[in-house]
mmCIF file of C-alpha atoms in Angstrom:
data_model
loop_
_atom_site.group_PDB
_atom_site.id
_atom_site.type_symbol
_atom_site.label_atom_id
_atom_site.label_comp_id
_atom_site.label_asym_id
_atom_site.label_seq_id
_atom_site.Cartn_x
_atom_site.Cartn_y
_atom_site.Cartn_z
ATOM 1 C CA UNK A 216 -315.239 88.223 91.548
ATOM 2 C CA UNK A 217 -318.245 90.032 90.001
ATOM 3 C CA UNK A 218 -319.007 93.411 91.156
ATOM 4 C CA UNK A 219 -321.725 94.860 88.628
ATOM 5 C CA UNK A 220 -325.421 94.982 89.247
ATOM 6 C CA UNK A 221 -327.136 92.616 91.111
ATOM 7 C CA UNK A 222 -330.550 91.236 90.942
ATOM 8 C CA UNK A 223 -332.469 90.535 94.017
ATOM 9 C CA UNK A 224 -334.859 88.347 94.200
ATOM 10 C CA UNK A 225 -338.791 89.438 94.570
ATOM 11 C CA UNK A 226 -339.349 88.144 98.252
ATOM 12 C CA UNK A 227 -336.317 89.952 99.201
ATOM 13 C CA UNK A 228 -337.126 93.662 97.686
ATOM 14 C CA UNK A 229 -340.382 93.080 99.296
ATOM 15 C CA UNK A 230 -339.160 92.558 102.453
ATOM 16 C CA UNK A 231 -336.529 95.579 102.067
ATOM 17 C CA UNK A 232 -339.678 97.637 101.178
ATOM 18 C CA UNK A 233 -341.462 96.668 103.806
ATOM 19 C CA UNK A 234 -338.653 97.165 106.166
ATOM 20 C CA UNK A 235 -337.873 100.796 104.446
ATOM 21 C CA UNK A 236 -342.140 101.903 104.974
ATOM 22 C CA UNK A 237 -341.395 100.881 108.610
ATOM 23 C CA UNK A 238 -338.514 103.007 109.110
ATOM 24 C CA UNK A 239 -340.093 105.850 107.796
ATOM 25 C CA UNK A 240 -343.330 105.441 109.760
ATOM 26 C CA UNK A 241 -341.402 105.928 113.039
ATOM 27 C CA UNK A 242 -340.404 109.171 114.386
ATOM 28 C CA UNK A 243 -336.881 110.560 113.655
ATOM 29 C CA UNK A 244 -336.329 110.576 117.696
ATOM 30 C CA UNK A 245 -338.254 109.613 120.673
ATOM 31 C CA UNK A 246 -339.910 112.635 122.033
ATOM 32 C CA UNK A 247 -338.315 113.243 125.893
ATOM 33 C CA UNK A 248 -339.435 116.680 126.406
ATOM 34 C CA UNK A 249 -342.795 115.504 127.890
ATOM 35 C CA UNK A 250 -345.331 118.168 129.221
ATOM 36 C CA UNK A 251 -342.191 120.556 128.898
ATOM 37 C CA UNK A 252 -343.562 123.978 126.817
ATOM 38 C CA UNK A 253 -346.875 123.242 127.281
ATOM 39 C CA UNK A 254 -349.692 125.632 128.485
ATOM 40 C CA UNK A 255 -351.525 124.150 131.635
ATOM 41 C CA UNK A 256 -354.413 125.282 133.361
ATOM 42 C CA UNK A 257 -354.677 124.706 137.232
ATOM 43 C CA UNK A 258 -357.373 125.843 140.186
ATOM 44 C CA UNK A 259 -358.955 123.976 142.983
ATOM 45 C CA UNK A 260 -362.362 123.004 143.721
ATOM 46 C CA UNK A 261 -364.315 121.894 146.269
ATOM 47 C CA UNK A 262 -368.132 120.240 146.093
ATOM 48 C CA UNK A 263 -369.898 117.429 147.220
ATOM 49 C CA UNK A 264 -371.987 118.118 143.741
ATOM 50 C CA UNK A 265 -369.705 119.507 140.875
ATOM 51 C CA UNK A 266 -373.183 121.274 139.707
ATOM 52 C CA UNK A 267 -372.759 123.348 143.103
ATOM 53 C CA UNK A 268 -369.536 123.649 144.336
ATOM 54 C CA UNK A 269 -368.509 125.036 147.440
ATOM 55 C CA UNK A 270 -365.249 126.336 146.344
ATOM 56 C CA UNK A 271 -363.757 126.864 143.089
ATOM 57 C CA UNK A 272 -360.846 129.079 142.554
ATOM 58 C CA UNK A 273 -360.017 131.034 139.725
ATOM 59 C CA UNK A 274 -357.976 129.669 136.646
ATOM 60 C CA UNK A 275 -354.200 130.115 136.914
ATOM 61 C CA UNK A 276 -352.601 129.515 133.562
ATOM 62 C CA UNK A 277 -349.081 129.140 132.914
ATOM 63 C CA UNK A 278 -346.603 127.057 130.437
ATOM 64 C CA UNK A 279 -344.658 124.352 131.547
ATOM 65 C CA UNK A 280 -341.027 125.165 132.069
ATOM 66 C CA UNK A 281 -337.689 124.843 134.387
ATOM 67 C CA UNK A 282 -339.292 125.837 137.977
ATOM 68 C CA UNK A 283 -342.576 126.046 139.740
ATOM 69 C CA UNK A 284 -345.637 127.272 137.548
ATOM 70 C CA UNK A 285 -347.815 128.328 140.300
ATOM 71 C CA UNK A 286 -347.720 129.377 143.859
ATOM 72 C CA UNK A 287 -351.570 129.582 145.278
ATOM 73 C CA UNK A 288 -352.285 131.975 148.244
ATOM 74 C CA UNK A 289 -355.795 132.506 149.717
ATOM 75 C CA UNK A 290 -357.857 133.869 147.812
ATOM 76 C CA UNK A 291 -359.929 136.044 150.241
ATOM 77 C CA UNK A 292 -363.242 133.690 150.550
ATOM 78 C CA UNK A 293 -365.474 133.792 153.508
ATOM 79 C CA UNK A 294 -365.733 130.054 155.018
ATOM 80 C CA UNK A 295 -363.904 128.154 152.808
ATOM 81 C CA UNK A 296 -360.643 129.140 151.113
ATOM 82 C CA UNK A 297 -357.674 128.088 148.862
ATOM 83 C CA UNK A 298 -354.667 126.656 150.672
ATOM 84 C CA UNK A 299 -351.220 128.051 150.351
ATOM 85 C CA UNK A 300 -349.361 125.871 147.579
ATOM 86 C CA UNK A 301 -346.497 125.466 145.442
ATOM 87 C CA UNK A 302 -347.068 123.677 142.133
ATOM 88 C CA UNK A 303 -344.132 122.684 140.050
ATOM 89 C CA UNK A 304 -344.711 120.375 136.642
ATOM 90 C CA UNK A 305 -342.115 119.108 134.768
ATOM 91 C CA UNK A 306 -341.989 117.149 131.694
ATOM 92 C CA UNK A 307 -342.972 113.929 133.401
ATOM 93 C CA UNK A 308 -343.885 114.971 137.156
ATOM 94 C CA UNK A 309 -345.864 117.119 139.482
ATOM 95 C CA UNK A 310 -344.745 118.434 142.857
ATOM 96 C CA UNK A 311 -347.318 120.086 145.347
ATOM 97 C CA UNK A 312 -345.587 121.396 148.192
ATOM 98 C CA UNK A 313 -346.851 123.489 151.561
ATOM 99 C CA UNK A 314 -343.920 125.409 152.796
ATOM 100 C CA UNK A 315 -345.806 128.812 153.198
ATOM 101 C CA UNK A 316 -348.926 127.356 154.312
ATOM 102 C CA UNK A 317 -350.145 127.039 158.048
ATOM 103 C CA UNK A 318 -350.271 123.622 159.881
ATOM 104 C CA UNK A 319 -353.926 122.477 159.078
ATOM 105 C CA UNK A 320 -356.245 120.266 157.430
ATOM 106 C CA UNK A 321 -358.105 120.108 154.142
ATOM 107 C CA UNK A 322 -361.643 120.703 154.298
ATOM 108 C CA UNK A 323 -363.708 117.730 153.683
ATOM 109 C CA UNK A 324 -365.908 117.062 151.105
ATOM 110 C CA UNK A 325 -366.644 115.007 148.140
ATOM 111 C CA UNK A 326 -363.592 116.183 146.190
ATOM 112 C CA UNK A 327 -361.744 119.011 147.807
ATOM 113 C CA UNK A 328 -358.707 119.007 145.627
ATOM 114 C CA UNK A 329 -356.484 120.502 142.673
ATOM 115 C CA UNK A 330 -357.799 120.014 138.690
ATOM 116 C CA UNK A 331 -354.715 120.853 136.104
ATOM 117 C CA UNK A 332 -356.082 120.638 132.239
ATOM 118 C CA UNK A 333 -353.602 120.655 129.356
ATOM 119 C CA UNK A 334 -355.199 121.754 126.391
ATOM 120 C CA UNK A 335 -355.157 119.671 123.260
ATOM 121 C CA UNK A 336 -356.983 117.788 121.041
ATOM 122 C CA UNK A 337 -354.770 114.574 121.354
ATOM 123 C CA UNK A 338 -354.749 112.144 123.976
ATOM 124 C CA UNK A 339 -351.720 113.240 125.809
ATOM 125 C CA UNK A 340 -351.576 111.398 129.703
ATOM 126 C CA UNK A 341 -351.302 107.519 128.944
ATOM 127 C CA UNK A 342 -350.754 107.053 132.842
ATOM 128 C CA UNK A 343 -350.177 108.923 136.124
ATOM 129 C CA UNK A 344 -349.354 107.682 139.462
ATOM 130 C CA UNK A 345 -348.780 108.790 142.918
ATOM 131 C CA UNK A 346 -345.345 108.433 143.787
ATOM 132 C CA UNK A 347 -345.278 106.953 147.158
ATOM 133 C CA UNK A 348 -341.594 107.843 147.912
ATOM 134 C CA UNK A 349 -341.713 111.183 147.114
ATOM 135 C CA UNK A 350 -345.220 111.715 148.832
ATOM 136 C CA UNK A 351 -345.856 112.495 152.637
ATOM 137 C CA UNK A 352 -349.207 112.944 152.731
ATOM 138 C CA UNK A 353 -351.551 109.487 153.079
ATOM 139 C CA UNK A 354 -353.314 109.644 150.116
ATOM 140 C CA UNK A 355 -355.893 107.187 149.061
ATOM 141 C CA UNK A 356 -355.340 104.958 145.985
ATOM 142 C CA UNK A 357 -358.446 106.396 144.184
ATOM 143 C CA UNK A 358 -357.318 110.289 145.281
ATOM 144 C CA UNK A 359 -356.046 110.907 141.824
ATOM 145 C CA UNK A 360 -358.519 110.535 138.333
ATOM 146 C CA UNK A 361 -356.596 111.075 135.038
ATOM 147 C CA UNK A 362 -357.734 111.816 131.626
ATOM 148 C CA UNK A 363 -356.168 112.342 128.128
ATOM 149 C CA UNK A 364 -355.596 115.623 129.228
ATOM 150 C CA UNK A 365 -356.385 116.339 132.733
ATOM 151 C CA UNK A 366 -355.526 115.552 136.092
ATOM 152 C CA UNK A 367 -357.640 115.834 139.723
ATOM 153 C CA UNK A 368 -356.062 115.206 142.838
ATOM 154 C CA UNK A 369 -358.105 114.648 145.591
ATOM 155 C CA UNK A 370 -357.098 115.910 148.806
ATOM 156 C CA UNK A 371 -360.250 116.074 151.071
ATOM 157 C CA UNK A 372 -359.968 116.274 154.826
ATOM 158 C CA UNK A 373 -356.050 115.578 154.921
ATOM 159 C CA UNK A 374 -353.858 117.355 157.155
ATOM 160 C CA UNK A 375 -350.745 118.925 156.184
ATOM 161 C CA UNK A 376 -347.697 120.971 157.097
ATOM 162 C CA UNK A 377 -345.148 122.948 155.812
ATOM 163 C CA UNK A 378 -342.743 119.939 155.149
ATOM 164 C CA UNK A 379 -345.412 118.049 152.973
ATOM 165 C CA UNK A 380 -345.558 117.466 149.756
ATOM 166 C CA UNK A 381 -347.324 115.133 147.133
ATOM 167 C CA UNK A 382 -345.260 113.439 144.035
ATOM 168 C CA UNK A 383 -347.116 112.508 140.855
ATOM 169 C CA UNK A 384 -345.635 110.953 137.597
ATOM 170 C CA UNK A 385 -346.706 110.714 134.682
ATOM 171 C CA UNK A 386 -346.686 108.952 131.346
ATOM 172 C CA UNK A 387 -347.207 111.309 128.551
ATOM 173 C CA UNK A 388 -347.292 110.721 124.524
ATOM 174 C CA UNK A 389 -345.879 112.868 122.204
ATOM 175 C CA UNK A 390 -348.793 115.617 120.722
ATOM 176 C CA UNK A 391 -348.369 118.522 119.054
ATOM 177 C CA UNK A 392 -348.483 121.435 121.253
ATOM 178 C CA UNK A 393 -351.789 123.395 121.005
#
């Protein structure tokens, strides 16, 4: 047998070629780690016209990691105030929960509900959901608005407890961190 050079033919090195700028193109590893390191922004808001809103509560800003990012408390407003809440995001999920809040109901407006904004210039949330198996609270199939980097949850006029809580998942695409 002959074991020295040997000659390929065109259509094949084209095809390895091809195949070889295809390889390259794709990413070394699929990236798993989500919304995990990222800097979020989160407050509440509540208007019937965005322009004049009843309610809107200061920005909390944290970075996503192992644990809840944010725990809300009133914030001291006459009439209208935030309710007690426990945010925790993960690399593809957010958990709201209401085990330090009073038995009540949200107020009801418009939107009455929580805005988190991930800063970046790159579209970021492909998809998010409410997930209805995780989530206690009856929440209407248009209650949550996504965009490439932000999420509102509407939560008007819904009553809640202590052992409440609302699931969310998301699908996010890989972006450089800002």
């Amino acid at each position: 047998m002959d074991w020295g050079p040997r000659v390929w033919p065109p259509e094949v090195l084209q095809w390895l070629g091809l195949a070889t700028l295809l390889i390259a193109a794709m990413p070394a590893h699929a990236d798993d780690t989500g919304l995990m390191g990222r800097k979020v922004i989160f407050n509440v808001s509540t208007y019937d016209d965005p322009a004049t809103p009843y309610l809107t509560s200061r920005d909390y800003i944290g970075v996503v990691a192992d644990g809840p990012e944010f725990g809300m408390q009133p914030e001291g407003l006459i009439g209208i105030d935030v309710v007690p809440v426990l945010i925790d995001v993960s690399a593809n999920r957010v958990v709201f929960s209401y085990e330090t809040a009073e038995p009540s109901a949200f107020a009801i407006a418009k939107f009455n509900g929580y805005i988190l904004r991930f800063p970046t210039e790159c579209v970021l949330i492909t998809d998010a959901a409410i997930d209805l198996d995780d989530t206690t609270l009856p929440l209407k199939s248009n209650a949550l608005t996504i965009t490439a980097q932000s999420l509102s949850l509407n939560v008007s006029g819904l009553g809640f407890d202590q052992q409440d809580r609302i699931a969310l998942t998301l699908k996010v695409r890989d972006c450089p961190l800002s």
